[in-house]
Amino acid sequence: MTEVNPKASPEESPNERPSKISKTLQEEGDSSEEEEEKEAVDKSMKPGLQRYLVAVEYIGTRFCGSQQQLNHRTVVGVLQEAFHKFIGQPVTICLSSRTDAGVHALSNVCHVDVERISKRKPGEVLPPHEPAVVRKAVNHFLQKEGDIMVTDVRSVSAHFHARFKAQERTYFYRLLIGPELLSTFEKDRAWHVSEELDLVSMQEACKVLVGHHDFSSFRASGCQAKSPFRTLEELSVLEVVSTPYFPSITEREQNSSNGEGPHSFHNKCKTGLPTGSISNGFLAGGSNSGTDLGFGIRRRHRCYVITARSRSFLYHQLKEY
């Protein structure tokens, strides 16, 4: 499962309190989050601190989840260590969305408060670092990790909160369909299903769950949300090009003979599956049974991507789908 960036608006006046979330946009059971938001923004921040909105991507295979845990490697723990090395003092990372062990993130968002202290004159507070400097410095200390990096940094007001200002959260699930063994390159990146799936029926079933519903049967017994009601904005299933994708010799020759530019094949892959083309031994969009692919050429799987998007989810709500 892969999580993508929870949308948030970083523009916030330093002297204004954040406006309350519209009643029409709130879901039942969100009152507790509003109370927590009040507590979070009412706490005055120490003068000299700069709050940054930080976007991070990571491969979750070697992480024991995102939240900090004693004696376990976590996303928050690694980020806090990198910031500590950068500014010379401990910081607290606040994530917008938590992820379980093994879950990857295309862009998870967090905020962090940083005070820039002079190294030549201890105790002297200097002007805040530029966001580009923060990104470069933190990524320098994350290099040895090899599976996490900062993709964007912005300065925000002291009242901005990564969790409570998140407008929506999106999760992607990749399914690779076919009897062939999963490629080494896809290990821990997708769920392998050996049997054929009925894509049309899956798409029809998704429509039933979209909207405002009581998701009691979809949440874990340990869920602490006051209400089981949530609004699922999107739940869809699409067939996409399986990755990693490298054009076969047939496709390269066709591309050359047609006189197409160097970016034409890439653009076709972005807009849809190449029809009737064989890439790495897989006939895209069709069956490849009985095809003599040649020695060392493996058949590719069909790839389905399930997308779930909502302002918030219940504990383990997606797992129970």
PDB file of C-alpha atoms in Angstrom:
ATOM      1  CA  MET A   1       0.000   0.000   0.000  1.00  0.00           C
ATOM      2  CA  THR A   2       1.280   3.427  -0.864  1.00  0.00           C
ATOM      3  CA  GLU A   3       0.155   6.686   0.540  1.00  0.00           C
ATOM      4  CA  VAL A   4       0.184   9.946  -1.394  1.00  0.00           C
ATOM      5  CA  ASN A   5       0.298  13.510  -0.116  1.00  0.00           C
ATOM      6  CA  PRO A   6      -2.570  14.629   2.130  1.00  0.00           C
ATOM      7  CA  LYS A   7      -3.621  17.953   0.577  1.00  0.00           C
ATOM      8  CA  ALA A   8      -3.090  20.955   2.817  1.00  0.00           C
ATOM      9  CA  SER A   9      -2.981  24.699   2.393  1.00  0.00           C
ATOM     10  CA  PRO A  10       0.201  26.184   3.938  1.00  0.00           C
ATOM     11  CA  GLU A  11      -0.846  29.801   3.420  1.00  0.00           C
ATOM     12  CA  GLU A  12      -1.756  31.001   6.903  1.00  0.00           C
ATOM     13  CA  SER A  13      -1.456  34.484   8.376  1.00  0.00           C
ATOM     14  CA  PRO A  14       0.862  34.477  11.421  1.00  0.00           C
ATOM     15  CA  ASN A  15      -1.473  36.774  13.354  1.00  0.00           C
ATOM     16  CA  GLU A  16      -4.744  35.052  12.592  1.00  0.00           C
ATOM     17  CA  ARG A  17      -6.248  32.003  14.199  1.00  0.00           C
ATOM     18  CA  PRO A  18      -7.203  29.280  11.733  1.00  0.00           C
ATOM     19  CA  SER A  19     -10.819  29.342  10.644  1.00  0.00           C
ATOM     20  CA  LYS A  20     -12.963  26.501  11.877  1.00  0.00           C
ATOM     21  CA  ILE A  21     -13.754  23.681   9.475  1.00  0.00           C
ATOM     22  CA  SER A  22     -17.145  24.173   7.875  1.00  0.00           C
ATOM     23  CA  LYS A  23     -19.918  22.170   9.492  1.00  0.00           C
ATOM     24  CA  THR A  24     -21.007  21.007   6.063  1.00  0.00           C
ATOM     25  CA  LEU A  25     -17.579  19.514   5.420  1.00  0.00           C
ATOM     26  CA  GLN A  26     -17.201  17.836   8.780  1.00  0.00           C
ATOM     27  CA  GLU A  27     -18.009  14.192   9.160  1.00  0.00           C
ATOM     28  CA  GLU A  28     -19.794  12.816  12.171  1.00  0.00           C
ATOM     29  CA  GLY A  29     -17.311  12.032  14.894  1.00  0.00           C
ATOM     30  CA  ASP A  30     -14.841  14.757  13.909  1.00  0.00           C
ATOM     31  CA  SER A  31     -15.663  16.922  16.939  1.00  0.00           C
ATOM     32  CA  SER A  32     -12.876  15.284  18.909  1.00  0.00           C
ATOM     33  CA  GLU A  33     -10.367  16.286  16.230  1.00  0.00           C
ATOM     34  CA  GLU A  34     -11.647  19.871  16.367  1.00  0.00           C
ATOM     35  CA  GLU A  35     -11.078  19.928  20.136  1.00  0.00           C
ATOM     36  CA  GLU A  36      -7.549  18.605  19.664  1.00  0.00           C
ATOM     37  CA  GLU A  37      -6.945  21.263  16.997  1.00  0.00           C
ATOM     38  CA  LYS A  38      -7.984  24.008  19.439  1.00  0.00           C
ATOM     39  CA  GLU A  39      -5.532  22.701  22.014  1.00  0.00           C
ATOM     40  CA  ALA A  40      -2.774  22.452  19.405  1.00  0.00           C
ATOM     41  CA  VAL A  41      -3.083  26.026  18.104  1.00  0.00           C
ATOM     42  CA  ASP A  42      -3.763  27.622  21.496  1.00  0.00           C
ATOM     43  CA  LYS A  43      -0.317  26.633  22.743  1.00  0.00           C
ATOM     44  CA  SER A  44       1.963  29.609  22.157  1.00  0.00           C
ATOM     45  CA  MET A  45       5.161  28.831  20.297  1.00  0.00           C
ATOM     46  CA  LYS A  46       8.516  29.995  21.636  1.00  0.00           C
ATOM     47  CA  PRO A  47       9.750  33.201  19.948  1.00  0.00           C
ATOM     48  CA  GLY A  48      12.439  32.477  17.352  1.00  0.00           C
ATOM     49  CA  LEU A  49      10.975  29.150  16.285  1.00  0.00           C
ATOM     50  CA  GLN A  50      10.059  28.632  12.642  1.00  0.00           C
ATOM     51  CA  ARG A  51       7.490  26.018  11.696  1.00  0.00           C
ATOM     52  CA  TYR A  52       8.161  24.128   8.461  1.00  0.00           C
ATOM     53  CA  LEU A  53       5.788  21.996   6.417  1.00  0.00           C
ATOM     54  CA  VAL A  54       7.785  18.997   5.190  1.00  0.00           C
ATOM     55  CA  ALA A  55       6.867  16.404   2.547  1.00  0.00           C
ATOM     56  CA  VAL A  56       8.687  13.059   2.709  1.00  0.00           C
ATOM     57  CA  GLU A  57       8.717   9.891   0.620  1.00  0.00           C
ATOM     58  CA  TYR A  58       9.878   6.517   1.881  1.00  0.00           C
ATOM     59  CA  ILE A  59       9.941   2.797   1.277  1.00  0.00           C
ATOM     60  CA  GLY A  60       8.248   1.318   4.332  1.00  0.00           C
ATOM     61  CA  THR A  61       9.744  -2.184   4.169  1.00  0.00           C
ATOM     62  CA  ARG A  62      12.394  -1.601   6.858  1.00  0.00           C
ATOM     63  CA  PHE A  63      10.288   0.745   8.997  1.00  0.00           C
ATOM     64  CA  CYS A  64       8.221  -0.435  11.965  1.00  0.00           C
ATOM     65  CA  GLY A  65       5.563   2.098  11.063  1.00  0.00           C
ATOM     66  CA  SER A  66       5.685   5.883  11.070  1.00  0.00           C
ATOM     67  CA  GLN A  67       5.127   6.782  14.732  1.00  0.00           C
ATOM     68  CA  GLN A  68       8.097   6.762  17.094  1.00  0.00           C
ATOM     69  CA  GLN A  69       8.609   3.536  19.046  1.00  0.00           C
ATOM     70  CA  LEU A  70      11.229   2.614  21.610  1.00  0.00           C
ATOM     71  CA  ASN A  71      14.021   0.432  20.158  1.00  0.00           C
ATOM     72  CA  HIS A  72      12.381   0.314  16.725  1.00  0.00           C
ATOM     73  CA  ARG A  73      13.241   2.085  13.460  1.00  0.00           C
ATOM     74  CA  THR A  74      10.391   4.414  12.488  1.00  0.00           C
ATOM     75  CA  VAL A  75       9.835   7.257  10.031  1.00  0.00           C
ATOM     76  CA  VAL A  76       9.442   9.869  12.774  1.00  0.00           C
ATOM     77  CA  GLY A  77      12.488   8.572  14.623  1.00  0.00           C
ATOM     78  CA  VAL A  78      14.725   8.747  11.543  1.00  0.00           C
ATOM     79  CA  LEU A  79      13.488  12.226  10.612  1.00  0.00           C
ATOM     80  CA  GLN A  80      13.954  13.577  14.129  1.00  0.00           C
ATOM     81  CA  GLU A  81      17.490  12.225  14.215  1.00  0.00           C
ATOM     82  CA  ALA A  82      18.311  13.899  10.884  1.00  0.00           C
ATOM     83  CA  PHE A  83      16.914  17.249  12.052  1.00  0.00           C
ATOM     84  CA  HIS A  84      18.820  16.910  15.330  1.00  0.00           C
ATOM     85  CA  LYS A  85      22.084  16.476  13.436  1.00  0.00           C
ATOM     86  CA  PHE A  86      21.239  19.481  11.272  1.00  0.00           C
ATOM     87  CA  ILE A  87      20.321  22.035  13.950  1.00  0.00           C
ATOM     88  CA  GLY A  88      22.114  20.529  16.960  1.00  0.00           C
ATOM     89  CA  GLN A  89      19.057  20.141  19.176  1.00  0.00           C
ATOM     90  CA  PRO A  90      16.099  17.745  19.424  1.00  0.00           C
ATOM     91  CA  VAL A  91      12.861  18.427  17.526  1.00  0.00           C
ATOM     92  CA  THR A  92       9.382  16.925  17.449  1.00  0.00           C
ATOM     93  CA  ILE A  93       7.939  15.714  14.151  1.00  0.00           C
ATOM     94  CA  CYS A  94       4.137  15.798  13.762  1.00  0.00           C
ATOM     95  CA  LEU A  95       2.857  13.667  10.860  1.00  0.00           C
ATOM     96  CA  SER A  96      -0.397  14.332   9.043  1.00  0.00           C
ATOM     97  CA  SER A  97      -1.008  10.605   8.494  1.00  0.00           C
ATOM     98  CA  ARG A  98       0.260   7.514  10.258  1.00  0.00           C
ATOM     99  CA  THR A  99       1.386   4.487   8.272  1.00  0.00           C
ATOM    100  CA  ASP A 100       1.827   0.903   9.441  1.00  0.00           C
ATOM    101  CA  ALA A 101       4.937  -1.230   9.060  1.00  0.00           C
ATOM    102  CA  GLY A 102       5.685  -1.995   5.417  1.00  0.00           C
ATOM    103  CA  VAL A 103       3.541   0.832   4.030  1.00  0.00           C
ATOM    104  CA  HIS A 104       5.289   3.116   1.540  1.00  0.00           C
ATOM    105  CA  ALA A 105       4.646   6.847   1.090  1.00  0.00           C
ATOM    106  CA  LEU A 106       4.814   8.830  -2.125  1.00  0.00           C
ATOM    107  CA  SER A 107       4.398  12.011  -0.113  1.00  0.00           C
ATOM    108  CA  ASN A 108       3.528  12.019   3.559  1.00  0.00           C
ATOM    109  CA  VAL A 109       3.377  15.444   5.199  1.00  0.00           C
ATOM    110  CA  CYS A 110       4.577  16.621   8.601  1.00  0.00           C
ATOM    111  CA  HIS A 111       5.456  19.824  10.389  1.00  0.00           C
ATOM    112  CA  VAL A 112       8.422  20.616  12.614  1.00  0.00           C
ATOM    113  CA  ASP A 113       9.458  23.638  14.692  1.00  0.00           C
ATOM    114  CA  VAL A 114      13.084  24.693  14.294  1.00  0.00           C
ATOM    115  CA  GLU A 115      15.080  27.306  16.203  1.00  0.00           C
ATOM    116  CA  ARG A 116      18.275  28.431  14.498  1.00  0.00           C
ATOM    117  CA  ILE A 117      20.993  28.942  17.121  1.00  0.00           C
ATOM    118  CA  SER A 118      24.403  30.401  16.308  1.00  0.00           C
ATOM    119  CA  LYS A 119      27.233  27.881  16.608  1.00  0.00           C
ATOM    120  CA  ARG A 120      29.801  30.665  17.078  1.00  0.00           C
ATOM    121  CA  LYS A 121      27.786  32.446  19.769  1.00  0.00           C
ATOM    122  CA  PRO A 122      25.769  29.852  21.714  1.00  0.00           C
ATOM    123  CA  GLY A 123      22.426  31.250  22.791  1.00  0.00           C
ATOM    124  CA  GLU A 124      22.169  33.740  19.953  1.00  0.00           C
ATOM    125  CA  VAL A 125      19.045  33.179  17.853  1.00  0.00           C
ATOM    126  CA  LEU A 126      19.548  33.694  14.118  1.00  0.00           C
ATOM    127  CA  PRO A 127      16.991  34.274  11.339  1.00  0.00           C
ATOM    128  CA  PRO A 128      15.272  31.056  10.206  1.00  0.00           C
ATOM    129  CA  HIS A 129      16.804  28.897   7.493  1.00  0.00           C
ATOM    130  CA  GLU A 130      15.364  29.113   3.992  1.00  0.00           C
ATOM    131  CA  PRO A 131      13.214  26.039   3.150  1.00  0.00           C
ATOM    132  CA  ALA A 132      15.635  24.989   0.386  1.00  0.00           C
ATOM    133  CA  VAL A 133      18.474  24.933   2.920  1.00  0.00           C
ATOM    134  CA  VAL A 134      16.432  22.769   5.290  1.00  0.00           C
ATOM    135  CA  ARG A 135      15.603  20.292   2.542  1.00  0.00           C
ATOM    136  CA  LYS A 136      19.196  19.974   1.355  1.00  0.00           C
ATOM    137  CA  ALA A 137      20.656  19.661   4.851  1.00  0.00           C
ATOM    138  CA  VAL A 138      18.167  17.087   6.136  1.00  0.00           C
ATOM    139  CA  ASN A 139      18.533  14.981   2.981  1.00  0.00           C
ATOM    140  CA  HIS A 140      22.295  15.033   3.536  1.00  0.00           C
ATOM    141  CA  PHE A 141      21.821  13.329   6.890  1.00  0.00           C
ATOM    142  CA  LEU A 142      19.243  10.927   5.432  1.00  0.00           C
ATOM    143  CA  GLN A 143      21.570   9.668   2.684  1.00  0.00           C
ATOM    144  CA  LYS A 144      22.842   6.714   4.704  1.00  0.00           C
ATOM    145  CA  GLU A 145      19.274   5.529   5.312  1.00  0.00           C
ATOM    146  CA  GLY A 146      18.690   4.824   1.619  1.00  0.00           C
ATOM    147  CA  ASP A 147      14.897   4.540   1.831  1.00  0.00           C
ATOM    148  CA  ILE A 148      13.631   7.964   2.884  1.00  0.00           C
ATOM    149  CA  MET A 149      14.056  11.531   1.646  1.00  0.00           C
ATOM    150  CA  VAL A 150      12.542  14.996   1.964  1.00  0.00           C
ATOM    151  CA  THR A 151      10.861  16.073  -1.269  1.00  0.00           C
ATOM    152  CA  ASP A 152       9.626  19.559  -0.324  1.00  0.00           C
ATOM    153  CA  VAL A 153       9.824  22.112   2.501  1.00  0.00           C
ATOM    154  CA  ARG A 154       7.812  25.293   3.063  1.00  0.00           C
ATOM    155  CA  SER A 155       7.682  27.872   5.833  1.00  0.00           C
ATOM    156  CA  VAL A 156       4.271  28.098   7.519  1.00  0.00           C
ATOM    157  CA  SER A 157       2.766  30.014  10.422  1.00  0.00           C
ATOM    158  CA  ALA A 158       2.870  28.793  14.005  1.00  0.00           C
ATOM    159  CA  HIS A 159      -0.861  27.997  13.789  1.00  0.00           C
ATOM    160  CA  PHE A 160      -0.527  25.582  10.876  1.00  0.00           C
ATOM    161  CA  HIS A 161      -0.954  21.915  11.853  1.00  0.00           C
ATOM    162  CA  ALA A 162      -0.069  19.139   9.400  1.00  0.00           C
ATOM    163  CA  ARG A 163      -2.652  16.722  10.782  1.00  0.00           C
ATOM    164  CA  PHE A 164      -5.626  18.986  11.366  1.00  0.00           C
ATOM    165  CA  LYS A 165      -5.179  21.074   8.219  1.00  0.00           C
ATOM    166  CA  ALA A 166      -4.986  18.042   5.918  1.00  0.00           C
ATOM    167  CA  GLN A 167      -7.856  18.270   3.434  1.00  0.00           C
ATOM    168  CA  GLU A 168      -7.708  14.688   2.178  1.00  0.00           C
ATOM    169  CA  ARG A 169      -5.646  11.510   2.261  1.00  0.00           C
ATOM    170  CA  THR A 170      -5.132   9.114  -0.635  1.00  0.00           C
ATOM    171  CA  TYR A 171      -3.961   5.500  -0.605  1.00  0.00           C
ATOM    172  CA  PHE A 172      -2.919   3.357  -3.569  1.00  0.00           C
ATOM    173  CA  TYR A 173      -2.848  -0.447  -3.671  1.00  0.00           C
ATOM    174  CA  ARG A 174      -1.023  -2.191  -6.532  1.00  0.00           C
ATOM    175  CA  LEU A 175      -2.202  -5.651  -7.607  1.00  0.00           C
ATOM    176  CA  LEU A 176      -0.145  -7.712 -10.062  1.00  0.00           C
ATOM    177  CA  ILE A 177      -2.285 -10.327 -11.780  1.00  0.00           C
ATOM    178  CA  GLY A 178      -0.937 -13.517 -13.351  1.00  0.00           C
ATOM    179  CA  PRO A 179       0.461 -16.999 -12.621  1.00  0.00           C
ATOM    180  CA  GLU A 180       4.109 -15.993 -13.046  1.00  0.00           C
ATOM    181  CA  LEU A 181       6.220 -15.503  -9.916  1.00  0.00           C
ATOM    182  CA  LEU A 182       6.546 -11.920  -8.763  1.00  0.00           C
ATOM    183  CA  SER A 183       9.609 -10.128 -10.102  1.00  0.00           C
ATOM    184  CA  THR A 184      12.399  -9.329  -7.670  1.00  0.00           C
ATOM    185  CA  PHE A 185      11.921  -5.660  -8.561  1.00  0.00           C
ATOM    186  CA  GLU A 186       8.315  -5.818  -7.358  1.00  0.00           C
ATOM    187  CA  LYS A 187       9.033  -7.454  -3.991  1.00  0.00           C
ATOM    188  CA  ASP A 188       7.248  -5.575  -1.207  1.00  0.00           C
ATOM    189  CA  ARG A 189       5.831  -3.179  -3.818  1.00  0.00           C
ATOM    190  CA  ALA A 190       2.623  -4.996  -4.807  1.00  0.00           C
ATOM    191  CA  TRP A 191       0.160  -7.750  -3.918  1.00  0.00           C
ATOM    192  CA  HIS A 192       0.490 -10.752  -6.228  1.00  0.00           C
ATOM    193  CA  VAL A 193      -2.773 -12.431  -7.294  1.00  0.00           C
ATOM    194  CA  SER A 194      -2.279 -15.515  -9.443  1.00  0.00           C
ATOM    195  CA  GLU A 195      -5.923 -15.838 -10.532  1.00  0.00           C
ATOM    196  CA  GLU A 196      -7.632 -13.581 -13.046  1.00  0.00           C
ATOM    197  CA  LEU A 197      -9.839 -10.885 -11.506  1.00  0.00           C
ATOM    198  CA  ASP A 198     -13.078  -9.464 -12.867  1.00  0.00           C
ATOM    199  CA  LEU A 199     -12.130  -5.811 -13.297  1.00  0.00           C
ATOM    200  CA  VAL A 200     -15.617  -4.645 -14.289  1.00  0.00           C
ATOM    201  CA  SER A 201     -17.230  -6.286 -11.254  1.00  0.00           C
ATOM    202  CA  MET A 202     -14.592  -4.735  -8.984  1.00  0.00           C
ATOM    203  CA  GLN A 203     -15.294  -1.299 -10.426  1.00  0.00           C
ATOM    204  CA  GLU A 204     -19.027  -1.730  -9.892  1.00  0.00           C
ATOM    205  CA  ALA A 205     -18.497  -2.866  -6.289  1.00  0.00           C
ATOM    206  CA  CYS A 206     -16.403   0.211  -5.556  1.00  0.00           C
ATOM    207  CA  LYS A 207     -19.334   2.488  -6.405  1.00  0.00           C
ATOM    208  CA  VAL A 208     -21.359   1.006  -3.539  1.00  0.00           C
ATOM    209  CA  LEU A 209     -18.855   2.179  -0.940  1.00  0.00           C
ATOM    210  CA  VAL A 210     -18.326   5.717  -2.255  1.00  0.00           C
ATOM    211  CA  GLY A 211     -20.086   8.405  -0.221  1.00  0.00           C
ATOM    212  CA  HIS A 212     -21.069   8.961   3.416  1.00  0.00           C
ATOM    213  CA  HIS A 213     -21.630   5.633   5.182  1.00  0.00           C
ATOM    214  CA  ASP A 214     -21.464   3.805   8.490  1.00  0.00           C
ATOM    215  CA  PHE A 215     -18.204   1.835   8.172  1.00  0.00           C
ATOM    216  CA  SER A 216     -18.548  -0.069  11.474  1.00  0.00           C
ATOM    217  CA  SER A 217     -17.880  -3.416   9.793  1.00  0.00           C
ATOM    218  CA  PHE A 218     -14.731  -2.055   8.178  1.00  0.00           C
ATOM    219  CA  ARG A 219     -12.862  -0.806  11.241  1.00  0.00           C
ATOM    220  CA  ALA A 220     -10.690  -2.702  13.686  1.00  0.00           C
ATOM    221  CA  SER A 221     -11.945  -3.554  17.162  1.00  0.00           C
ATOM    222  CA  GLY A 222      -9.316  -1.214  18.630  1.00  0.00           C
ATOM    223  CA  CYS A 223     -10.584   1.821  16.699  1.00  0.00           C
ATOM    224  CA  GLN A 224     -11.105   4.740  19.103  1.00  0.00           C
ATOM    225  CA  ALA A 225     -13.092   7.009  16.775  1.00  0.00           C
ATOM    226  CA  LYS A 226     -16.306   8.232  18.387  1.00  0.00           C
ATOM    227  CA  SER A 227     -18.302   7.702  15.202  1.00  0.00           C
ATOM    228  CA  PRO A 228     -18.079   4.991  12.512  1.00  0.00           C
ATOM    229  CA  PHE A 229     -19.340   7.406   9.833  1.00  0.00           C
ATOM    230  CA  ARG A 230     -16.885   8.496   7.166  1.00  0.00           C
ATOM    231  CA  THR A 231     -17.171  10.027   3.700  1.00  0.00           C
ATOM    232  CA  LEU A 232     -15.275   8.076   1.075  1.00  0.00           C
ATOM    233  CA  GLU A 233     -14.673  10.536  -1.761  1.00  0.00           C
ATOM    234  CA  GLU A 234     -13.164   7.998  -4.159  1.00  0.00           C
ATOM    235  CA  LEU A 235     -12.710   4.248  -4.453  1.00  0.00           C
ATOM    236  CA  SER A 236     -11.649   3.098  -7.896  1.00  0.00           C
ATOM    237  CA  VAL A 237      -9.817   0.306  -9.740  1.00  0.00           C
ATOM    238  CA  LEU A 238      -7.867   0.942 -12.942  1.00  0.00           C
ATOM    239  CA  GLU A 239      -5.581  -1.180 -15.088  1.00  0.00           C
ATOM    240  CA  VAL A 240      -2.270   0.565 -15.715  1.00  0.00           C
ATOM    241  CA  VAL A 241       1.072  -0.204 -17.294  1.00  0.00           C
ATOM    242  CA  SER A 242       3.040  -2.589 -15.116  1.00  0.00           C
ATOM    243  CA  THR A 243       6.325  -1.150 -13.883  1.00  0.00           C
ATOM    244  CA  PRO A 244       9.263  -1.179 -14.244  1.00  0.00           C
ATOM    245  CA  TYR A 245       8.509  -0.755 -17.936  1.00  0.00           C
ATOM    246  CA  PHE A 246      11.214  -1.040 -20.601  1.00  0.00           C
ATOM    247  CA  PRO A 247      10.296  -1.002 -24.322  1.00  0.00           C
ATOM    248  CA  SER A 248      10.964  -4.223 -26.208  1.00  0.00           C
ATOM    249  CA  ILE A 249      12.998  -4.342 -29.418  1.00  0.00           C
ATOM    250  CA  THR A 250       9.726  -4.536 -31.381  1.00  0.00           C
ATOM    251  CA  GLU A 251       8.451  -1.325 -29.807  1.00  0.00           C
ATOM    252  CA  ARG A 252      11.764   0.445 -30.287  1.00  0.00           C
ATOM    253  CA  GLU A 253      11.877  -0.523 -33.961  1.00  0.00           C
ATOM    254  CA  GLN A 254       8.264   0.579 -34.476  1.00  0.00           C
ATOM    255  CA  ASN A 255       9.011   3.867 -32.758  1.00  0.00           C
ATOM    256  CA  SER A 256      12.031   4.435 -35.013  1.00  0.00           C
ATOM    257  CA  SER A 257      10.306   3.438 -38.269  1.00  0.00           C
ATOM    258  CA  ASN A 258       7.359   5.738 -37.565  1.00  0.00           C
ATOM    259  CA  GLY A 259       9.713   8.657 -37.203  1.00  0.00           C
ATOM    260  CA  GLU A 260       8.347   9.535 -33.784  1.00  0.00           C
ATOM    261  CA  GLY A 261      10.259  11.760 -31.404  1.00  0.00           C
ATOM    262  CA  PRO A 262      12.244  10.511 -28.410  1.00  0.00           C
ATOM    263  CA  HIS A 263       9.408  11.271 -25.985  1.00  0.00           C
ATOM    264  CA  SER A 264       6.529   9.817 -27.995  1.00  0.00           C
ATOM    265  CA  PHE A 265       6.670   6.314 -26.541  1.00  0.00           C
ATOM    266  CA  HIS A 266       6.840   7.659 -22.995  1.00  0.00           C
ATOM    267  CA  ASN A 267       3.798   9.820 -23.651  1.00  0.00           C
ATOM    268  CA  LYS A 268       1.821   6.852 -24.981  1.00  0.00           C
ATOM    269  CA  CYS A 269       2.587   4.906 -21.807  1.00  0.00           C
ATOM    270  CA  LYS A 270       1.238   7.764 -19.738  1.00  0.00           C
ATOM    271  CA  THR A 271      -2.033   7.984 -21.638  1.00  0.00           C
ATOM    272  CA  GLY A 272      -2.810   4.279 -21.842  1.00  0.00           C
ATOM    273  CA  LEU A 273      -1.649   0.753 -22.454  1.00  0.00           C
ATOM    274  CA  PRO A 274       0.186   0.267 -25.777  1.00  0.00           C
ATOM    275  CA  THR A 275      -2.114  -1.942 -27.851  1.00  0.00           C
ATOM    276  CA  GLY A 276      -0.739  -5.265 -29.051  1.00  0.00           C
ATOM    277  CA  SER A 277       2.837  -4.480 -28.033  1.00  0.00           C
ATOM    278  CA  ILE A 278       5.162  -6.889 -26.293  1.00  0.00           C
ATOM    279  CA  SER A 279       7.419  -5.482 -23.600  1.00  0.00           C
ATOM    280  CA  ASN A 280       9.724  -7.692 -21.575  1.00  0.00           C
ATOM    281  CA  GLY A 281       7.757 -10.723 -22.801  1.00  0.00           C
ATOM    282  CA  PHE A 282       4.290  -9.479 -21.893  1.00  0.00           C
ATOM    283  CA  LEU A 283       1.540  -8.713 -24.379  1.00  0.00           C
ATOM    284  CA  ALA A 284       0.179  -5.553 -22.794  1.00  0.00           C
ATOM    285  CA  GLY A 285      -3.510  -5.712 -22.045  1.00  0.00           C
ATOM    286  CA  GLY A 286      -3.976  -9.267 -23.277  1.00  0.00           C
ATOM    287  CA  SER A 287      -3.195 -12.916 -22.645  1.00  0.00           C
ATOM    288  CA  ASN A 288       0.324 -14.160 -23.265  1.00  0.00           C
ATOM    289  CA  SER A 289      -0.321 -17.875 -22.809  1.00  0.00           C
ATOM    290  CA  GLY A 290       1.290 -20.013 -25.492  1.00  0.00           C
ATOM    291  CA  THR A 291       3.540 -17.196 -26.681  1.00  0.00           C
ATOM    292  CA  ASP A 292       7.170 -18.168 -27.279  1.00  0.00           C
ATOM    293  CA  LEU A 293       8.978 -15.301 -25.638  1.00  0.00           C
ATOM    294  CA  GLY A 294      12.484 -16.669 -25.929  1.00  0.00           C
ATOM    295  CA  PHE A 295      15.010 -17.676 -23.326  1.00  0.00           C
ATOM    296  CA  GLY A 296      15.327 -15.376 -20.293  1.00  0.00           C
ATOM    297  CA  ILE A 297      12.323 -13.249 -21.160  1.00  0.00           C
ATOM    298  CA  ARG A 298       9.681 -13.353 -18.472  1.00  0.00           C
ATOM    299  CA  ARG A 299       5.975 -12.688 -18.825  1.00  0.00           C
ATOM    300  CA  ARG A 300       4.697  -9.506 -17.284  1.00  0.00           C
ATOM    301  CA  HIS A 301       1.710  -9.283 -14.989  1.00  0.00           C
ATOM    302  CA  ARG A 302      -1.380  -7.213 -15.523  1.00  0.00           C
ATOM    303  CA  CYS A 303      -1.389  -4.351 -13.035  1.00  0.00           C
ATOM    304  CA  TYR A 304      -4.459  -3.007 -11.264  1.00  0.00           C
ATOM    305  CA  VAL A 305      -4.307   0.065  -8.997  1.00  0.00           C
ATOM    306  CA  ILE A 306      -6.937   0.561  -6.310  1.00  0.00           C
ATOM    307  CA  THR A 307      -7.303   4.160  -5.140  1.00  0.00           C
ATOM    308  CA  ALA A 308      -9.030   5.209  -1.909  1.00  0.00           C
ATOM    309  CA  ARG A 309      -9.425   8.899  -1.056  1.00  0.00           C
ATOM    310  CA  SER A 310     -11.060  10.549   1.956  1.00  0.00           C
ATOM    311  CA  ARG A 311     -10.530  13.346   4.462  1.00  0.00           C
ATOM    312  CA  SER A 312     -10.024  10.717   7.149  1.00  0.00           C
ATOM    313  CA  PHE A 313     -10.231   6.966   7.629  1.00  0.00           C
ATOM    314  CA  LEU A 314     -11.136   4.732  10.548  1.00  0.00           C
ATOM    315  CA  TYR A 315      -8.444   2.584  12.160  1.00  0.00           C
ATOM    316  CA  HIS A 316      -7.659  -0.253   9.721  1.00  0.00           C
ATOM    317  CA  GLN A 317     -10.669   0.778   7.599  1.00  0.00           C
ATOM    318  CA  LEU A 318      -8.756   0.191   4.361  1.00  0.00           C
ATOM    319  CA  LYS A 319      -7.315  -3.122   5.504  1.00  0.00           C
ATOM    320  CA  GLU A 320     -10.811  -4.462   6.056  1.00  0.00           C
ATOM    321  CA  TYR A 321     -11.850  -3.757   2.458  1.00  0.00           C
TER     322      TYR A 321
END
